[in-house]
Amino acid sequence: MEPWRAYLVYPILIGVIAIAASFAVPNKYRAVAQVYPEQQKSSGAGNLGAIAGLASQIGVGLAAGAQSPQFYIQVVGSRRMMEDLLVARVAPESGDSVLLRDYLDDSGATGTAQLDKALRRLREATEASVNARTNILELAVTLRDRSIATRVVGLYLDALNRFNLASRQSQAGQRRRFAEARLREAQDSLSQVDRAVSEFLTRNRQYRDSPTLSFEYERLQRLLINYQTLYTGIRRDYDTARLDEVNDTPVLTVVDPPRVPLRKASPSRVTAGLGGGILGVLLVLSWAAMRAFIGRMYREDRAQFDALTAFLRRSPARRRAAR
């Protein structure tokens, strides 16, 4: 066979071998879901924010917060959430339902060894990313069984909703207790100012004839209005927190629900063939360069060529000794 023909045949042959070897690799399927985490803020904190100047008089301050999509990526990758998923039952396309940890690790290990191996495989199979422009969270799971991959994505979404619900209700409970204490303080202060105004009017029925008494009355009226506004704002926040504490509305909007994938995600026969062909080209080029180098050495420096030949004919032990 002519050398140039060999240079063409070998890459093709290696590519064909790579494609054939890819059939020995189990197929994997990728189930995907897209969700939009709503950027919810504490409405009660917003109410108090409108009267922040007044609230600062008695030390009231409620911070508003929102969970970013990046936060959910960290939650998905947390050990606690994955451990909760591992005890869920999943049903393969063929066979009886099993625990997810038994599906991920069927080596027969038990206890911590099985849990660690199952966690590692679940973490390797899970992908979570966020679109920077739309803030849409994409959650994907790649496994050999397409039904289980879809089921695991659904389990992730359910777990995220439960986490959101528990977290939101817990924060609302803390905000309610805080607002409840401040509400009592504001109510006491309002009652004191109200009594002060009443007593002033009882003692000074003709206060309009005195500039000093008029000024004092206006000061008490301003203070009374301020405390009334403050009390109204805290009361509104308290009522909102009570509603949020029992609110079970999900904050994850499912844009694209998980569906059973029809096409495998890997291995790719085309990629295997192209990779094998490129590897074959690199090997052929290396071999051609080596042949050219040895041929030039044979023609130009016969002594060095003979020394190299003699060195290559030695046994590995004698080669190491010669070095």
Short mmCIF file of C-alpha atoms in Angstrom, two decimals:
data_model
loop_
_atom_site.label_atom_id
_atom_site.label_comp_id
_atom_site.label_asym_id
_atom_site.label_seq_id
_atom_site.Cartn_x
_atom_site.Cartn_y
_atom_site.Cartn_z
CA MET A 1 0.00 0.00 0.00
CA GLU A 2 1.34 3.44 -0.93
CA PRO A 3 2.20 5.64 2.08
CA TRP A 4 -0.30 8.33 1.09
CA ARG A 5 -3.04 5.72 0.89
CA ALA A 6 -2.14 4.48 4.35
CA TYR A 7 -2.34 8.06 5.61
CA LEU A 8 -5.95 8.13 4.38
CA VAL A 9 -6.96 4.64 5.47
CA TYR A 10 -5.70 4.73 9.04
CA PRO A 11 -7.73 7.77 10.20
CA ILE A 12 -10.86 6.28 8.65
CA LEU A 13 -10.14 2.92 10.25
CA ILE A 14 -9.60 4.46 13.70
CA GLY A 15 -12.80 6.50 13.29
CA VAL A 16 -14.76 3.33 12.45
CA ILE A 17 -13.26 1.57 15.48
CA ALA A 18 -14.26 4.51 17.71
CA ILE A 19 -17.84 4.38 16.38
CA ALA A 20 -17.99 0.63 16.98
CA ALA A 21 -16.62 1.08 20.51
CA SER A 22 -19.30 3.68 21.24
CA PHE A 23 -21.96 0.99 20.91
CA ALA A 24 -20.49 -0.67 24.00
CA VAL A 25 -21.13 2.47 26.06
CA PRO A 26 -24.61 2.56 27.70
CA ASN A 27 -26.99 5.21 26.42
CA LYS A 28 -27.81 8.11 28.71
CA TYR A 29 -30.87 10.37 28.61
CA ARG A 30 -31.11 13.99 29.71
CA ALA A 31 -34.36 15.27 31.26
CA VAL A 32 -34.67 19.05 31.50
CA ALA A 33 -37.02 21.50 33.23
CA GLN A 34 -37.01 25.28 33.20
CA VAL A 35 -38.45 27.33 36.06
CA TYR A 36 -38.63 30.99 36.92
CA PRO A 37 -38.02 31.84 40.60
CA GLU A 38 -40.28 34.78 41.40
CA GLN A 39 -38.40 37.64 42.99
CA GLN A 40 -40.83 38.04 45.87
CA LYS A 41 -40.16 40.70 48.44
CA SER A 42 -41.67 41.14 51.83
CA SER A 43 -44.74 43.28 51.33
CA GLY A 44 -44.87 44.02 55.05
CA ALA A 45 -41.35 45.36 55.03
CA GLY A 46 -42.32 47.57 52.11
CA ASN A 47 -45.14 49.04 54.18
CA LEU A 48 -42.81 49.95 56.97
CA GLY A 49 -40.25 51.20 54.46
CA ALA A 50 -42.70 53.93 53.46
CA ILE A 51 -42.62 55.23 57.02
CA ALA A 52 -39.01 54.38 57.82
CA GLY A 53 -38.38 57.81 59.29
CA LEU A 54 -41.17 57.41 61.80
CA ALA A 55 -40.33 53.79 62.60
CA SER A 56 -36.76 54.71 63.47
CA GLN A 57 -38.12 56.65 66.46
CA ILE A 58 -38.89 53.41 68.27
CA GLY A 59 -36.31 51.21 66.51
CA VAL A 60 -38.57 49.46 64.01
CA GLY A 61 -36.91 48.14 60.86
CA LEU A 62 -37.85 45.23 58.62
CA ALA A 63 -35.56 44.36 55.75
CA ALA A 64 -36.98 43.22 52.44
CA GLY A 65 -35.25 40.35 50.69
CA ALA A 66 -35.45 38.21 47.60
CA GLN A 67 -33.93 34.89 46.62
CA SER A 68 -31.77 35.09 43.48
CA PRO A 69 -31.66 32.25 40.92
CA GLN A 70 -28.03 31.62 41.90
CA PHE A 71 -29.30 30.88 45.40
CA TYR A 72 -31.40 28.01 44.05
CA ILE A 73 -28.37 26.51 42.31
CA GLN A 74 -26.66 26.28 45.69
CA VAL A 75 -29.77 24.75 47.24
CA VAL A 76 -30.02 22.12 44.48
CA GLY A 77 -26.41 21.10 45.07
CA SER A 78 -26.74 20.92 48.84
CA ARG A 79 -26.16 17.59 50.54
CA ARG A 80 -29.37 17.85 52.57
CA MET A 81 -31.60 18.18 49.52
CA MET A 82 -29.87 15.34 47.69
CA GLU A 83 -30.14 13.06 50.71
CA ASP A 84 -33.89 13.73 50.80
CA LEU A 85 -34.13 12.77 47.12
CA LEU A 86 -32.17 9.55 47.60
CA VAL A 87 -34.87 8.05 49.83
CA ALA A 88 -37.61 8.68 47.24
CA ARG A 89 -38.90 5.77 45.17
CA VAL A 90 -38.41 5.80 41.41
CA ALA A 91 -39.81 3.48 38.76
CA PRO A 92 -37.59 2.41 35.84
CA GLU A 93 -38.98 1.73 32.37
CA SER A 94 -38.88 -1.98 33.13
CA GLY A 95 -38.93 -3.46 36.61
CA ASP A 96 -40.24 -2.64 40.05
CA SER A 97 -39.81 0.68 41.79
CA VAL A 98 -36.71 1.12 43.94
CA LEU A 99 -35.16 3.75 46.15
CA LEU A 100 -33.13 6.24 44.15
CA ARG A 101 -30.01 5.46 46.17
CA ASP A 102 -30.36 1.75 45.31
CA TYR A 103 -30.70 2.60 41.62
CA LEU A 104 -27.62 4.84 41.66
CA ASP A 105 -25.54 2.28 43.58
CA ASP A 106 -26.44 -1.37 43.09
CA SER A 107 -23.06 -2.66 44.22
CA GLY A 108 -24.53 -4.12 47.39
CA ALA A 109 -22.87 -1.61 49.69
CA THR A 110 -24.82 -0.38 52.68
CA GLY A 111 -24.78 2.48 55.13
CA THR A 112 -22.43 5.40 54.68
CA ALA A 113 -20.51 3.80 51.80
CA GLN A 114 -23.67 3.44 49.69
CA LEU A 115 -24.89 6.92 50.63
CA ASP A 116 -21.60 8.60 49.65
CA LYS A 117 -21.42 6.77 46.33
CA ALA A 118 -25.06 7.52 45.50
CA LEU A 119 -24.57 11.19 46.42
CA ARG A 120 -21.52 11.43 44.19
CA ARG A 121 -23.35 9.90 41.23
CA LEU A 122 -26.43 12.07 41.74
CA ARG A 123 -24.24 15.18 41.89
CA GLU A 124 -22.49 14.12 38.68
CA ALA A 125 -25.84 13.54 36.96
CA THR A 126 -27.33 16.90 38.01
CA GLU A 127 -26.81 20.17 36.17
CA ALA A 128 -28.21 23.56 37.16
CA SER A 129 -27.66 26.82 35.31
CA VAL A 130 -29.23 30.26 35.06
CA ASN A 131 -29.87 32.37 31.98
CA ALA A 132 -28.28 35.71 32.87
CA ARG A 133 -30.75 37.71 30.76
CA THR A 134 -34.04 36.07 31.75
CA ASN A 135 -33.13 34.67 35.23
CA ILE A 136 -34.71 31.37 34.19
CA LEU A 137 -33.27 28.40 36.07
CA GLU A 138 -32.61 25.26 33.99
CA LEU A 139 -32.40 21.99 35.87
CA ALA A 140 -31.24 18.82 34.09
CA VAL A 141 -30.56 15.22 35.15
CA THR A 142 -28.72 12.72 32.94
CA LEU A 143 -29.16 9.00 33.69
CA ARG A 144 -29.34 5.70 31.84
CA ASP A 145 -33.06 5.32 32.46
CA ARG A 146 -35.12 8.08 30.84
CA SER A 147 -38.10 7.61 33.15
CA ILE A 148 -35.99 7.88 36.29
CA ALA A 149 -34.19 10.95 34.93
CA THR A 150 -37.54 12.66 34.40
CA ARG A 151 -38.76 11.59 37.82
CA VAL A 152 -35.64 12.97 39.55
CA VAL A 153 -36.12 16.38 37.90
CA GLY A 154 -39.68 16.41 39.22
CA LEU A 155 -38.41 15.47 42.68
CA TYR A 156 -36.01 18.41 42.57
CA LEU A 157 -38.83 20.82 41.71
CA ASP A 158 -41.03 19.46 44.51
CA ALA A 159 -38.16 19.74 46.99
CA LEU A 160 -37.45 23.33 45.94
CA ASN A 161 -41.09 24.28 46.38
CA ARG A 162 -41.17 22.68 49.84
CA PHE A 163 -37.98 24.51 50.77
CA ASN A 164 -39.42 27.81 49.54
CA LEU A 165 -42.66 27.28 51.42
CA ALA A 166 -40.95 26.39 54.70
CA SER A 167 -38.44 29.23 54.35
CA ARG A 168 -41.07 31.82 53.48
CA GLN A 169 -43.42 30.77 56.27
CA SER A 170 -40.57 30.75 58.77
CA GLN A 171 -39.52 34.26 57.77
CA ALA A 172 -43.13 35.41 57.89
CA GLY A 173 -43.47 33.93 61.39
CA GLN A 174 -40.40 35.81 62.57
CA ARG A 175 -41.68 39.01 60.97
CA ARG A 176 -45.10 38.54 62.59
CA ARG A 177 -43.59 38.10 66.05
CA PHE A 178 -41.37 41.13 65.55
CA ALA A 179 -44.25 43.26 64.28
CA GLU A 180 -46.48 42.02 67.09
CA ALA A 181 -44.03 43.25 69.72
CA ARG A 182 -43.57 46.59 67.97
CA LEU A 183 -47.33 46.89 67.56
CA ARG A 184 -47.80 46.70 71.31
CA GLU A 185 -45.12 49.34 71.81
CA ALA A 186 -46.69 51.64 69.21
CA GLN A 187 -50.13 51.13 70.72
CA ASP A 188 -48.86 52.03 74.21
CA SER A 189 -47.10 55.13 72.86
CA LEU A 190 -50.20 56.17 70.93
CA SER A 191 -52.36 55.75 74.05
CA GLN A 192 -49.95 57.87 76.09
CA VAL A 193 -49.96 60.69 73.53
CA ASP A 194 -53.74 60.48 73.22
CA ARG A 195 -54.11 60.83 77.00
CA ALA A 196 -51.66 63.75 76.98
CA VAL A 197 -53.79 65.56 74.36
CA SER A 198 -56.96 64.87 76.35
CA GLU A 199 -55.44 66.13 79.59
CA PHE A 200 -54.10 69.24 77.85
CA LEU A 201 -57.54 70.12 76.52
CA THR A 202 -59.09 69.50 79.94
CA ARG A 203 -56.68 71.88 81.65
CA ASN A 204 -56.52 74.50 78.91
CA ARG A 205 -59.95 75.14 77.43
CA GLN A 206 -58.94 78.60 76.17
CA TYR A 207 -55.51 77.63 74.81
CA ARG A 208 -56.12 79.53 71.55
CA ASP A 209 -55.72 82.83 73.39
CA SER A 210 -52.17 81.90 74.45
CA PRO A 211 -49.39 81.52 71.82
CA THR A 212 -47.41 79.23 74.13
CA LEU A 213 -50.35 76.92 74.75
CA SER A 214 -51.25 76.93 71.06
CA PHE A 215 -47.72 75.88 70.18
CA GLU A 216 -47.82 73.10 72.78
CA TYR A 217 -51.17 71.85 71.45
CA GLU A 218 -49.86 71.79 67.86
CA ARG A 219 -46.79 69.87 69.02
CA LEU A 220 -48.96 67.24 70.73
CA GLN A 221 -51.16 67.00 67.63
CA ARG A 222 -48.15 66.39 65.37
CA LEU A 223 -46.89 63.73 67.74
CA LEU A 224 -50.32 62.12 67.84
CA ILE A 225 -50.54 62.03 64.01
CA ASN A 226 -47.04 60.55 63.79
CA TYR A 227 -47.87 57.74 66.19
CA GLN A 228 -51.17 57.09 64.45
CA THR A 229 -49.35 56.72 61.11
CA LEU A 230 -46.72 54.52 62.70
CA TYR A 231 -49.32 52.31 64.35
CA THR A 232 -51.23 51.95 61.06
CA GLY A 233 -48.08 50.91 59.18
CA ILE A 234 -47.03 48.34 61.78
CA ARG A 235 -50.57 46.99 61.95
CA ARG A 236 -50.59 46.55 58.18
CA ASP A 237 -47.27 44.70 58.31
CA TYR A 238 -48.54 42.51 61.13
CA ASP A 239 -51.66 41.52 59.18
CA THR A 240 -49.60 40.84 56.04
CA ALA A 241 -47.16 38.65 57.97
CA ARG A 242 -50.06 36.63 59.40
CA LEU A 243 -51.31 35.98 55.85
CA ASP A 244 -47.82 35.10 54.58
CA GLU A 245 -47.39 32.64 57.43
CA VAL A 246 -50.19 30.45 56.04
CA ASN A 247 -49.60 31.22 52.36
CA ASP A 248 -48.77 28.00 50.46
CA THR A 249 -48.59 29.43 46.93
CA PRO A 250 -45.48 28.13 45.08
CA VAL A 251 -42.92 30.76 44.11
CA LEU A 252 -41.39 28.66 41.31
CA THR A 253 -43.16 29.17 38.01
CA VAL A 254 -42.58 26.13 35.78
CA VAL A 255 -41.80 27.47 32.30
CA ASP A 256 -41.03 24.09 30.75
CA PRO A 257 -41.97 20.97 32.78
CA PRO A 258 -39.77 17.84 32.65
CA ARG A 259 -40.66 15.47 29.84
CA VAL A 260 -39.45 11.95 29.13
CA PRO A 261 -36.57 12.42 26.62
CA LEU A 262 -37.03 10.54 23.35
CA ARG A 263 -33.45 10.89 22.12
CA LYS A 264 -30.34 9.87 23.99
CA ALA A 265 -27.91 12.51 25.16
CA SER A 266 -24.80 10.31 24.91
CA PRO A 267 -22.81 8.66 23.51
CA SER A 268 -22.74 10.52 20.20
CA ARG A 269 -21.70 8.30 17.29
CA VAL A 270 -20.82 11.35 15.18
CA THR A 271 -18.60 12.79 17.90
CA ALA A 272 -16.93 9.41 18.43
CA GLY A 273 -16.26 9.07 14.69
CA LEU A 274 -14.88 12.58 14.37
CA GLY A 275 -12.75 12.15 17.47
CA GLY A 276 -11.38 8.86 16.21
CA GLY A 277 -10.64 10.39 12.80
CA ILE A 278 -8.81 13.34 14.35
CA LEU A 279 -6.81 10.98 16.56
CA GLY A 280 -5.95 8.89 13.50
CA VAL A 281 -4.75 12.00 11.63
CA LEU A 282 -2.54 12.99 14.56
CA LEU A 283 -1.07 9.49 14.79
CA VAL A 284 -0.42 9.36 11.05
CA LEU A 285 1.24 12.79 11.08
CA SER A 286 3.42 11.74 14.03
CA TRP A 287 4.37 8.52 12.25
CA ALA A 288 5.16 10.40 9.03
CA ALA A 289 7.32 12.90 10.90
CA MET A 290 9.17 10.06 12.65
CA ARG A 291 9.78 8.25 9.35
CA ALA A 292 11.10 11.43 7.74
CA PHE A 293 13.41 12.05 10.70
CA ILE A 294 14.78 8.50 10.71
CA GLY A 295 15.15 8.52 6.91
CA ARG A 296 17.15 11.75 7.00
CA MET A 297 19.32 10.32 9.79
CA TYR A 298 19.94 7.18 7.70
CA ARG A 299 21.06 9.24 4.73
CA GLU A 300 23.07 11.93 6.50
CA ASP A 301 24.45 10.34 9.69
CA ARG A 302 24.75 6.57 9.34
CA ALA A 303 26.73 6.16 12.56
CA GLN A 304 24.06 7.83 14.66
CA PHE A 305 21.42 5.73 12.89
CA ASP A 306 23.26 2.51 13.71
CA ALA A 307 23.64 3.59 17.37
CA LEU A 308 19.91 4.32 17.60
CA THR A 309 19.05 0.97 16.01
CA ALA A 310 21.30 -0.89 18.40
CA PHE A 311 19.78 0.94 21.37
CA LEU A 312 16.24 0.06 20.31
CA ARG A 313 17.14 -3.61 19.91
CA ARG A 314 18.27 -3.89 23.50
CA SER A 315 16.00 -5.20 26.21
CA PRO A 316 14.28 -2.63 28.47
CA ALA A 317 16.59 -3.56 31.36
CA ARG A 318 19.72 -3.04 29.27
CA ARG A 319 18.31 0.30 28.01
CA ARG A 320 17.91 1.55 31.54
CA ALA A 321 21.40 0.37 32.41
CA ALA A 322 22.86 2.14 29.35
CA ARG A 323 21.35 5.44 30.50
#
